[in-house]
Coordinates of C-alpha atoms (C1' of nucleotides) in Angstrom, one line a residue:
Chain A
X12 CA 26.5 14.6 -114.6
X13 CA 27.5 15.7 -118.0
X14 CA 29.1 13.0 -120.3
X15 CA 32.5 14.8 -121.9
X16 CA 33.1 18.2 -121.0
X17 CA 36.1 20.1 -123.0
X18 CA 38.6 21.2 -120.8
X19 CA 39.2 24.4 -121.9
X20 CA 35.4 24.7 -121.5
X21 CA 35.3 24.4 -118.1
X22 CA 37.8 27.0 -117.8
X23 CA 35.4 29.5 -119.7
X24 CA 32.5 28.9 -118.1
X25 CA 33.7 31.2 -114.7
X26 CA 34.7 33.7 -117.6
X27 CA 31.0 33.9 -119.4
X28 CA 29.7 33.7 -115.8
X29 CA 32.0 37.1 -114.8
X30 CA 30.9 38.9 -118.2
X31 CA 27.2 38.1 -117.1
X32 CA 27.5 39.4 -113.8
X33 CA 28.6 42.4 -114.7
X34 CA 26.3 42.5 -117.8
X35 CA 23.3 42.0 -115.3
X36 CA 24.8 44.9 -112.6
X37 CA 24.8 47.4 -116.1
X38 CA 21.3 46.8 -117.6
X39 CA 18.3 48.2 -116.2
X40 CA 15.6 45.6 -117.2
X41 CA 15.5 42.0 -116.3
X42 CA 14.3 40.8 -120.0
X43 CA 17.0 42.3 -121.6
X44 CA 18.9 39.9 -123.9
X45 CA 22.2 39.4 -126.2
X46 CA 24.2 37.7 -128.5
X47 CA 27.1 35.5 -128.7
X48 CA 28.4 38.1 -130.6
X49 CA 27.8 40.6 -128.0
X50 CA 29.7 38.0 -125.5
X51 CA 32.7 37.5 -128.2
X52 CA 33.3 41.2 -128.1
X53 CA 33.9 41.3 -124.7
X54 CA 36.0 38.6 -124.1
X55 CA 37.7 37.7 -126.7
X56 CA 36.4 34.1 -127.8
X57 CA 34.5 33.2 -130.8
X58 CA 31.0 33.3 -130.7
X59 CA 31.1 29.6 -132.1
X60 CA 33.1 28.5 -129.0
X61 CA 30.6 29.9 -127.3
X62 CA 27.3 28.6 -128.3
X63 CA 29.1 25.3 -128.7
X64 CA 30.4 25.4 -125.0
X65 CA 26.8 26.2 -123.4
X66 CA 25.5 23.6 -125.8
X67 CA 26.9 20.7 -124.0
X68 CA 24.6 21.9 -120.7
X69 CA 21.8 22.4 -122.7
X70 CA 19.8 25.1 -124.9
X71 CA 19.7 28.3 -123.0
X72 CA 19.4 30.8 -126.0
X73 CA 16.8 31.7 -128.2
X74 CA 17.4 31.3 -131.9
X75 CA 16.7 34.6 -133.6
X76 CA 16.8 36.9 -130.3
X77 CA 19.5 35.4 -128.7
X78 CA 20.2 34.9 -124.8
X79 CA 18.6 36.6 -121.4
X80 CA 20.9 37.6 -119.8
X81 CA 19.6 36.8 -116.1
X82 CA 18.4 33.4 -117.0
X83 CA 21.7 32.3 -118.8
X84 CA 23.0 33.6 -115.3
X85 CA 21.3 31.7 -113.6
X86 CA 22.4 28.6 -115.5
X87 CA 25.5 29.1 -115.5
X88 CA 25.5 29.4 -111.4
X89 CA 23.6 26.3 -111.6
X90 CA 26.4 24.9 -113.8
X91 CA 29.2 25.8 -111.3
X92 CA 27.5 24.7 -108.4
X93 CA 27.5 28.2 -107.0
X94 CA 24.4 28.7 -105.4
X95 CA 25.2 25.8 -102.2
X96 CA 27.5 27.5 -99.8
X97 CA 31.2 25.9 -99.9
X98 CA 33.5 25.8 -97.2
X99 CA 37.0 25.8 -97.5
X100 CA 39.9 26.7 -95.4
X101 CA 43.7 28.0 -96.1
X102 CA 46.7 26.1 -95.3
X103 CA 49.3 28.9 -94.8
X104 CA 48.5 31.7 -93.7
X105 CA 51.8 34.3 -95.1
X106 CA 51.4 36.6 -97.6
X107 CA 49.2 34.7 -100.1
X108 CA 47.2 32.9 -97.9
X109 CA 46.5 36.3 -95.6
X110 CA 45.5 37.8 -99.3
X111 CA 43.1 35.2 -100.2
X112 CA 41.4 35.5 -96.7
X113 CA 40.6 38.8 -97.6
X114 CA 39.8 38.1 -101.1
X115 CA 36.1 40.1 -101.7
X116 CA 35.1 38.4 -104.4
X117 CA 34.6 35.0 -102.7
X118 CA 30.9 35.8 -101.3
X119 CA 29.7 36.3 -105.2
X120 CA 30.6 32.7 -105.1
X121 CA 29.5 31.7 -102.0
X122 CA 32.8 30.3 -100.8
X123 CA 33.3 31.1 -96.9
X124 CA 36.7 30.7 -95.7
X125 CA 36.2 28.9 -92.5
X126 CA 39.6 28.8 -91.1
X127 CA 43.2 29.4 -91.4
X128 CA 45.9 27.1 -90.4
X129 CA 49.5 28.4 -89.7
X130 CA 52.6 27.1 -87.8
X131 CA 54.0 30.9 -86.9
X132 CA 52.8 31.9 -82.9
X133 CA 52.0 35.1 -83.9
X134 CA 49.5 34.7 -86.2
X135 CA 47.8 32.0 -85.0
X136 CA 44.5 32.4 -82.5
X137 CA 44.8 36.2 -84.2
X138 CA 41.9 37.1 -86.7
X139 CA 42.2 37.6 -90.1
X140 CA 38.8 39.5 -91.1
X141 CA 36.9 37.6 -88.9
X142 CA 38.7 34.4 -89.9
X143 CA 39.9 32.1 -87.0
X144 CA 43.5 31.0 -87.3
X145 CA 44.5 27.8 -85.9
X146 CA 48.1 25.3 -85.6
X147 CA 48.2 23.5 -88.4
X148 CA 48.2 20.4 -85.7
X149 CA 44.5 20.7 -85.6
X150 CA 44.4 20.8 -89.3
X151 CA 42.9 17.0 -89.6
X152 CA 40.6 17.1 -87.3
X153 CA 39.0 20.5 -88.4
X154 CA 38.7 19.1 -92.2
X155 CA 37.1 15.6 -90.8
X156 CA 34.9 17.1 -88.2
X157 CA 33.5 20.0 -90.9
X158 CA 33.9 18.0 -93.7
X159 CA 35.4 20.0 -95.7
X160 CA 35.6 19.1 -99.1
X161 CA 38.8 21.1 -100.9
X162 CA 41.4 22.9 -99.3
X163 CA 43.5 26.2 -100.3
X164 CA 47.3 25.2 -99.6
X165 CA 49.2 28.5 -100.2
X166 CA 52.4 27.2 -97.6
X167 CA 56.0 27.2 -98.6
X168 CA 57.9 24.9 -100.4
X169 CA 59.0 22.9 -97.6
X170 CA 56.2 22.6 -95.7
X171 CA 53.9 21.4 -98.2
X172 CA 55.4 17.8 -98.2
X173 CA 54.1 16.4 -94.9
X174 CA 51.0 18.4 -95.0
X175 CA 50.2 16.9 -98.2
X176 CA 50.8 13.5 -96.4
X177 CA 48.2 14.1 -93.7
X178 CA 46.0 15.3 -96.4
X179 CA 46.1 12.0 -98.2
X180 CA 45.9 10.0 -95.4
X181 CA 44.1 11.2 -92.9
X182 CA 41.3 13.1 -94.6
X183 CA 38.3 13.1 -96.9
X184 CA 39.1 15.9 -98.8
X185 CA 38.8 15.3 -102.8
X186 CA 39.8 18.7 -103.9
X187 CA 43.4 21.3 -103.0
X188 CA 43.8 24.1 -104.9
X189 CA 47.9 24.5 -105.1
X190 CA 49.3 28.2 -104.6
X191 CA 52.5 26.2 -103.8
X192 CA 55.5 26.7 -107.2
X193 CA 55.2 22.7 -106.9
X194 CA 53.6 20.3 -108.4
X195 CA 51.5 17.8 -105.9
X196 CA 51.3 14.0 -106.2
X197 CA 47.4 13.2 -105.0
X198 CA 45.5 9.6 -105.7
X199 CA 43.5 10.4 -108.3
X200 CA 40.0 11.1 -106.5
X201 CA 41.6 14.3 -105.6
X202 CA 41.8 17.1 -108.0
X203 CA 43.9 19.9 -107.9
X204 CA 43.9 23.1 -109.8
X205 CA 47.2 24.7 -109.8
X206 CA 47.5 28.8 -109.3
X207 CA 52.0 28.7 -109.9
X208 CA 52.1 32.3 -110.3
X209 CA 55.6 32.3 -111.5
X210 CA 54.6 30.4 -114.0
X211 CA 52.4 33.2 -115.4
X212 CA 55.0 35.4 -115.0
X213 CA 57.1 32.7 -116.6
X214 CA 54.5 32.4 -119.6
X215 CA 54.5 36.4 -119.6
X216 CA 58.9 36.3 -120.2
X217 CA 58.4 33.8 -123.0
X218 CA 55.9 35.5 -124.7
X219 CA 57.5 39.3 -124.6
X220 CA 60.5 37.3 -126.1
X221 CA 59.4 35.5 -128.7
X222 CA 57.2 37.8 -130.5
X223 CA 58.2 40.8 -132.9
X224 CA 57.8 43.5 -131.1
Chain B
X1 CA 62.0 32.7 -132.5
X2 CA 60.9 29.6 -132.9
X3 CA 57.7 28.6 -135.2
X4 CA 54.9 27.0 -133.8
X5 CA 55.1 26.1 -130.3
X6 CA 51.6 25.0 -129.2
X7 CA 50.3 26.8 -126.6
X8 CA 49.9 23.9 -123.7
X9 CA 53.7 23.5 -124.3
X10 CA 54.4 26.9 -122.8
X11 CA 52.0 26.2 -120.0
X12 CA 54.1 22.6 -119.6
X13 CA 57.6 24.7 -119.6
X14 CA 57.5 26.5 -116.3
X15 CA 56.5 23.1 -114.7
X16 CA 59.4 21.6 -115.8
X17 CA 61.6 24.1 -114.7
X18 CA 59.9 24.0 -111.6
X19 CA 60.5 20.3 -111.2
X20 CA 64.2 20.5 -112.6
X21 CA 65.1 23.1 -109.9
X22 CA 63.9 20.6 -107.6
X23 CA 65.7 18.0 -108.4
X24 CA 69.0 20.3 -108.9
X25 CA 68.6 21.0 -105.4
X26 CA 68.5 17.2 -104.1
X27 CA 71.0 15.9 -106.3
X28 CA 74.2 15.7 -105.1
X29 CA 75.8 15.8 -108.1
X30 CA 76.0 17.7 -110.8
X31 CA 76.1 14.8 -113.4
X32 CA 73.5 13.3 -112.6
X33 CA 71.0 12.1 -115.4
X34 CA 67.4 11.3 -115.5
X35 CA 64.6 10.1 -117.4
X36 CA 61.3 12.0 -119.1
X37 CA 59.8 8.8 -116.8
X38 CA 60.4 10.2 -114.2
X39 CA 59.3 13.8 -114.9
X40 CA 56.0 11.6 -116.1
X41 CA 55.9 10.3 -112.5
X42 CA 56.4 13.9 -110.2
X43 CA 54.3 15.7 -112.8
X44 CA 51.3 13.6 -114.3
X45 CA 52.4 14.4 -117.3
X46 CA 53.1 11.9 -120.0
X47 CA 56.6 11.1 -121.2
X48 CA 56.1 11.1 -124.8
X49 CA 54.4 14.9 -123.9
X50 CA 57.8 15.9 -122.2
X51 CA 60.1 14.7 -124.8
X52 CA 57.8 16.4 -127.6
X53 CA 57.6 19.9 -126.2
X54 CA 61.3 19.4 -125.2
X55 CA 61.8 18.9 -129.2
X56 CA 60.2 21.9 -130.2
X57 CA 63.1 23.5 -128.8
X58 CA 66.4 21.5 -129.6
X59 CA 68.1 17.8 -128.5
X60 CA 68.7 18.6 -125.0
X61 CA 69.0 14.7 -123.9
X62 CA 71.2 11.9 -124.5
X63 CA 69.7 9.0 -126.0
X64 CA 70.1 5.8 -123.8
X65 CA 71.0 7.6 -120.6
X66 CA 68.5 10.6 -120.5
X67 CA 68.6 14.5 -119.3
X68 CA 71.5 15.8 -117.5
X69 CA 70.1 17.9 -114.7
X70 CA 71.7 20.8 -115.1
X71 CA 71.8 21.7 -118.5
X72 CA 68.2 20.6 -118.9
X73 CA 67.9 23.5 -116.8
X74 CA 70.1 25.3 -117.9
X75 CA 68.4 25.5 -121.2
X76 CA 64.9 25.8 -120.1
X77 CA 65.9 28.6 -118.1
X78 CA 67.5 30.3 -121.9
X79 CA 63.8 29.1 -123.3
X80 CA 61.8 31.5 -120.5
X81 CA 64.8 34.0 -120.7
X82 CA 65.1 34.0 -116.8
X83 CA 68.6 34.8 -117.4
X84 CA 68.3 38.7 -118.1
X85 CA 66.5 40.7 -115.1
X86 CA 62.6 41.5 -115.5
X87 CA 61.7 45.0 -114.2
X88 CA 57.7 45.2 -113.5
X89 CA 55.2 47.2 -111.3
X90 CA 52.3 46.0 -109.1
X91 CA 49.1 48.2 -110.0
X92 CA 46.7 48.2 -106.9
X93 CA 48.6 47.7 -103.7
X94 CA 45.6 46.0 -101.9
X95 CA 45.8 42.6 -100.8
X96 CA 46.7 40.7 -103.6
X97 CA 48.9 43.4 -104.9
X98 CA 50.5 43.3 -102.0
X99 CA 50.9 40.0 -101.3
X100 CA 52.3 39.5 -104.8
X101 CA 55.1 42.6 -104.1
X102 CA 55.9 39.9 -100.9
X103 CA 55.9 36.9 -103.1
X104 CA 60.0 35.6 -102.3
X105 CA 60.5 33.2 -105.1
X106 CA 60.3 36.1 -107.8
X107 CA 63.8 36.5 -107.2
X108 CA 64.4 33.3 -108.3
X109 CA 63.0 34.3 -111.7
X110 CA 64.8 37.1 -111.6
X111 CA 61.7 39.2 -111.7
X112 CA 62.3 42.5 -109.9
X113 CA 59.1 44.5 -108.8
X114 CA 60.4 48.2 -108.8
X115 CA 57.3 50.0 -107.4
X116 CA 53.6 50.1 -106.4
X117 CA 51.2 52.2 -107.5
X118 CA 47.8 52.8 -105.8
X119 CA 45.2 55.4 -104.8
X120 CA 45.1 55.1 -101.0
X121 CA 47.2 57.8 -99.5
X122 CA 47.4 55.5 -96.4
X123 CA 49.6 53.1 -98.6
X124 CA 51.5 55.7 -101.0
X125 CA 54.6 57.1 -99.7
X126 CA 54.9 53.6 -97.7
X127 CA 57.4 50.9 -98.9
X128 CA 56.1 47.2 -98.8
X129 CA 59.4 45.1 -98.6
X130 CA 61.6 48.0 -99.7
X131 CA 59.1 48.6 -103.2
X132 CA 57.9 52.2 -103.0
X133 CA 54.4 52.8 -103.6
X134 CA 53.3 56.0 -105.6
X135 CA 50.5 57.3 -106.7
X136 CA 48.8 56.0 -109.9
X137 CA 49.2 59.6 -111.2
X138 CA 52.6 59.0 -111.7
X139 CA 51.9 55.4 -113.2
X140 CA 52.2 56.2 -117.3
X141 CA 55.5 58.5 -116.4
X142 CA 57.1 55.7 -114.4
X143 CA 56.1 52.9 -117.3
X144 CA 57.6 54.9 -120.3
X145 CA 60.9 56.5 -118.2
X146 CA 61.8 53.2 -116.9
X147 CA 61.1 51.1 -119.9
X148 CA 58.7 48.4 -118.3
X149 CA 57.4 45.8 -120.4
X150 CA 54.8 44.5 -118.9
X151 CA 52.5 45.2 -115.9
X152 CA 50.6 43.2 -112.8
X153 CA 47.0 44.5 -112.7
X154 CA 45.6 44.0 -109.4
X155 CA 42.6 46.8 -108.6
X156 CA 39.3 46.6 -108.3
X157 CA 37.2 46.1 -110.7
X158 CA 36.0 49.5 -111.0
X159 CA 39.5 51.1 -111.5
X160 CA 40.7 48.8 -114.2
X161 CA 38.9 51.0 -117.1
X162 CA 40.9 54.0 -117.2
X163 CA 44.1 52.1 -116.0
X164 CA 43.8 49.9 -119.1
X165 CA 42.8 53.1 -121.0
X166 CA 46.2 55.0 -119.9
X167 CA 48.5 51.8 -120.4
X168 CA 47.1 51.2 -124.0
X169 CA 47.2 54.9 -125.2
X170 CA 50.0 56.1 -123.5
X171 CA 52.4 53.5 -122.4
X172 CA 54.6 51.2 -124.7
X173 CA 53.8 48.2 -122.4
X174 CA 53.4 44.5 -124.0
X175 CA 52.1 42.4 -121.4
X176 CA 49.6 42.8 -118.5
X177 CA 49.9 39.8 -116.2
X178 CA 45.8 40.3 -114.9
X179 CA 44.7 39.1 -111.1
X180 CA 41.2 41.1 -112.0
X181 CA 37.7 38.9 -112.6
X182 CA 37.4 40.7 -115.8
X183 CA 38.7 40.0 -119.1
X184 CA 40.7 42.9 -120.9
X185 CA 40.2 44.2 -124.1
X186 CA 43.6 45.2 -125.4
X187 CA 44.9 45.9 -129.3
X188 CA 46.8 42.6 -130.3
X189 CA 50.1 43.9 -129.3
X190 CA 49.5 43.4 -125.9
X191 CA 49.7 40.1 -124.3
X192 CA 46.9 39.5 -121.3
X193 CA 47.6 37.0 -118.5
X194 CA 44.7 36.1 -116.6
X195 CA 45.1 35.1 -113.3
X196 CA 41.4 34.9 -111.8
X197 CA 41.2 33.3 -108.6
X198 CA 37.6 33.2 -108.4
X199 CA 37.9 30.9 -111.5
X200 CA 40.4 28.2 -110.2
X201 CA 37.6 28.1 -107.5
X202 CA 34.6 27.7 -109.6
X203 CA 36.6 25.2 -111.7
X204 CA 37.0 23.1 -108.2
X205 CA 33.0 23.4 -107.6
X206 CA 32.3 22.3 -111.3
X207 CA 34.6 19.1 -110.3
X208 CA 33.2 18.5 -107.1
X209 CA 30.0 18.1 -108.2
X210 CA 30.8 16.0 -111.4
X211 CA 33.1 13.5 -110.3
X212 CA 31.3 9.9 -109.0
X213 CA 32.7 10.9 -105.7
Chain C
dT26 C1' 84.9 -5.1 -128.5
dT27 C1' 80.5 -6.7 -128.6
dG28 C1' 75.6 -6.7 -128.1
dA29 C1' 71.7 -6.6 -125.1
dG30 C1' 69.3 -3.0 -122.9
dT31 C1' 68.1 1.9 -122.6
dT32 C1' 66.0 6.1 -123.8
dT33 C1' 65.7 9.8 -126.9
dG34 C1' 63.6 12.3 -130.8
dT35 C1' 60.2 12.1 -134.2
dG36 C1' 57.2 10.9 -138.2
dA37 C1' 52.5 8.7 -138.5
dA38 C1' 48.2 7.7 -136.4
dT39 C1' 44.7 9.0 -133.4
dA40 C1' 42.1 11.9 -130.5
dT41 C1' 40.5 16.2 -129.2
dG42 C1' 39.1 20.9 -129.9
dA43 C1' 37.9 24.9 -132.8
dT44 C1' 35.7 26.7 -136.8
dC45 C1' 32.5 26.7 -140.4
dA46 C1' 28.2 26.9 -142.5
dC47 C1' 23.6 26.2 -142.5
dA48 C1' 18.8 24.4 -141.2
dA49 C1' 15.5 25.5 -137.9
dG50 C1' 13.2 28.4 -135.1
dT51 C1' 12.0 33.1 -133.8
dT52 C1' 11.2 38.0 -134.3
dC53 C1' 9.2 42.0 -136.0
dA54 C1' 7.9 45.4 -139.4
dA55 C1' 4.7 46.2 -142.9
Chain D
dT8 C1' -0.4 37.3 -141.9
dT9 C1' 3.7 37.2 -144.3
dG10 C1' 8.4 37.1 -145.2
dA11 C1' 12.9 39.2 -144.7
dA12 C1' 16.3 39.4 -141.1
dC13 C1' 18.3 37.4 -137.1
dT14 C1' 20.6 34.2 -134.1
dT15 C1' 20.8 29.8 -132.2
dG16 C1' 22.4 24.9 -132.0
dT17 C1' 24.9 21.5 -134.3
dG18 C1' 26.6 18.2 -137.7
dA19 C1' 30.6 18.3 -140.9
dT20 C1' 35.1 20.0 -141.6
dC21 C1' 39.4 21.6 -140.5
dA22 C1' 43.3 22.4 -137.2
dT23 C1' 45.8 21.4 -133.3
dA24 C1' 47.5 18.4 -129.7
dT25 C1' 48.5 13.8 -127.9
dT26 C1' 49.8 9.3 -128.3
dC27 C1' 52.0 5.6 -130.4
dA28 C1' 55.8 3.1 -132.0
dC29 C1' 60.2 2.6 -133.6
dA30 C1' 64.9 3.8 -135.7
dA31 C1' 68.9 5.8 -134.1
dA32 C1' 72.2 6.6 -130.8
dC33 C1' 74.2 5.8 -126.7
dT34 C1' 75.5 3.0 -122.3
dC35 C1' 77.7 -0.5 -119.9
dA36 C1' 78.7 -5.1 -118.4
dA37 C1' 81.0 -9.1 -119.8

DNA sequence: TTGAGTTTGTGAATATGATCACAAGTTCAA
DNA sequence: TTGAACTTGTGATCATATTCACAAACTCAA
């Protein structure tokens, strides 16, 4: 438990993470090393930020030689709790929720998709890539008998009302991460991390207008 | 073009809207007024944090009775310029690109996807909710005869180099709304979007394990 | 018409986050 | 072995964002 983590930190840490992965796939020896400077090149953040950023976890670099690259990996997976397996499931399984199913990046991060809940006949007790797809009815039970700890809700609009309910009330689950264009009102030991992708598109509108292009 | 609009604010704006089209839709009447409270209360988000970002912007409320509704929204939707149509194109037609072309509230932002563009003959030549896919050899013609301003980048990793190359050297685009784990290194024209799922994850698992749960 | 009760809009105060700048530790060439 | 050249890690400083608190403007009941 770390006492006062930035907020924007946290949302860089998966970002220095990716930049290592890919990093580690490219060089050929397992001592190699780089610098902030190196990292700032590639993504676009001040080397400051970032030395300041892994400085709250600890001292993973190496003053004068700067950082190696599989051990700062390492930390970093440490950091974001990747290296226990997660389960999760996804509530809605349309277009988004289908997509995320099949997401391939999810086994780098050791998240397995456990199930799929749905209210549509024809999708549930189908497969999606090897993903069992259940009635939402059974929803409650699956999360309390798995204990499942966070929850991918990618349903429409008005669904998401009464599942969010059940949620709430009848489960232990202290995470939801919110593909829904709404905002969710949780008790406060559940956090949710909101994916509105109109709202990037949104962002995207307000930028094109307002700069001189 | 307004001066200095902090950049939480335009994260904030969408949610509003979000919320205000909401509540448009449950009122039953068109005068009704209500209070930045009560944004504070479906949104988490503090009233004196509403009325401020709403400032940088102009007097949109009445003092002593609150926001009207519809204008609110009305104006917010002049702020994101939803009013005038948004033509874009989904790079990589695989899952998420795909799910993204099938994503129905993008009408209500007026956002218009007018084609696909891929490498797998399988999907070229198909249409995906009436959006005709082509191949990515055609992509930089497409961009600069139809005048799109900005892109959805959703390949593989691997692919993204030489798309980004071709888009930067050869197109006239301005934004790239990015669903890929890596970041994008683009001349300062350009405005990136990241949308990396694997990081709204990772953020989760950071919060999972550091909350007194 | 009055005045108590609201709620906005906004400067001022506070808190948070980013940047700077440099001491301290390390490397490595000579 | 020495010392110039690096690069980290981090207080101090600066910049940005949030919160506070209240005057101003409006509402509405009596």
């Amino acid at each position: 438990m770390y006492k006062k983590i930035p907020k924007n930190t946290i949302h860089r840490l998966p970002l220095y993470l990716s930049v290592l992965e890919q990093l580690a796939e490219e060089s050929q020896n397992q001592e190699e090393f780089f610098h902030s400077v190196d990292l700032e090149k590639l993504l676009n953040i001040k080397n400051s930020v970032i030395r300041k950023d892994l400085s709250y976890f600890g001292e993973f670099g190496v003053k004068g030689k700067g950082y190696n690259i599989v051990s700062l990996k390492t930390a970093l997976k440490e950091i974001l709790d990747i290296n226990v397996i997660k389960k999760t499931v996804i509530i809605g399984c349309g277009n988004i929720g289908t997509a995320i199913i099949k997401y391939p990046y999810f086994t780098k991060i050791n998240l397995e998709i456990v199930a799929g809940f749905d209210v549509d006949p024809k999708i549930i007790k189908q497969k999606i890539n090897q993903t069992p797809v259940y009635h939402i009815d059974r929803l409650v039970d699956f999360l309390n008998k798995e204990k499942i700890q966070f929850v991918i809700l990618a349903v429409p609009v008005h669904a998401s009302k009464f599942i969010l309910q059940d949620l709430i009330t009848k489960t232990d689950i202290h995470g939801i991460i919110n593909f829904t264009p709404i905002s969710l009102k949780v008790p406060k030991h559940i956090k949710v991390i909101n994916s509105y992708i109109s709202a990037k598109i949104l962002e995207m509108y307000f930028y094109l207008k307002n700069t001189n292009a």
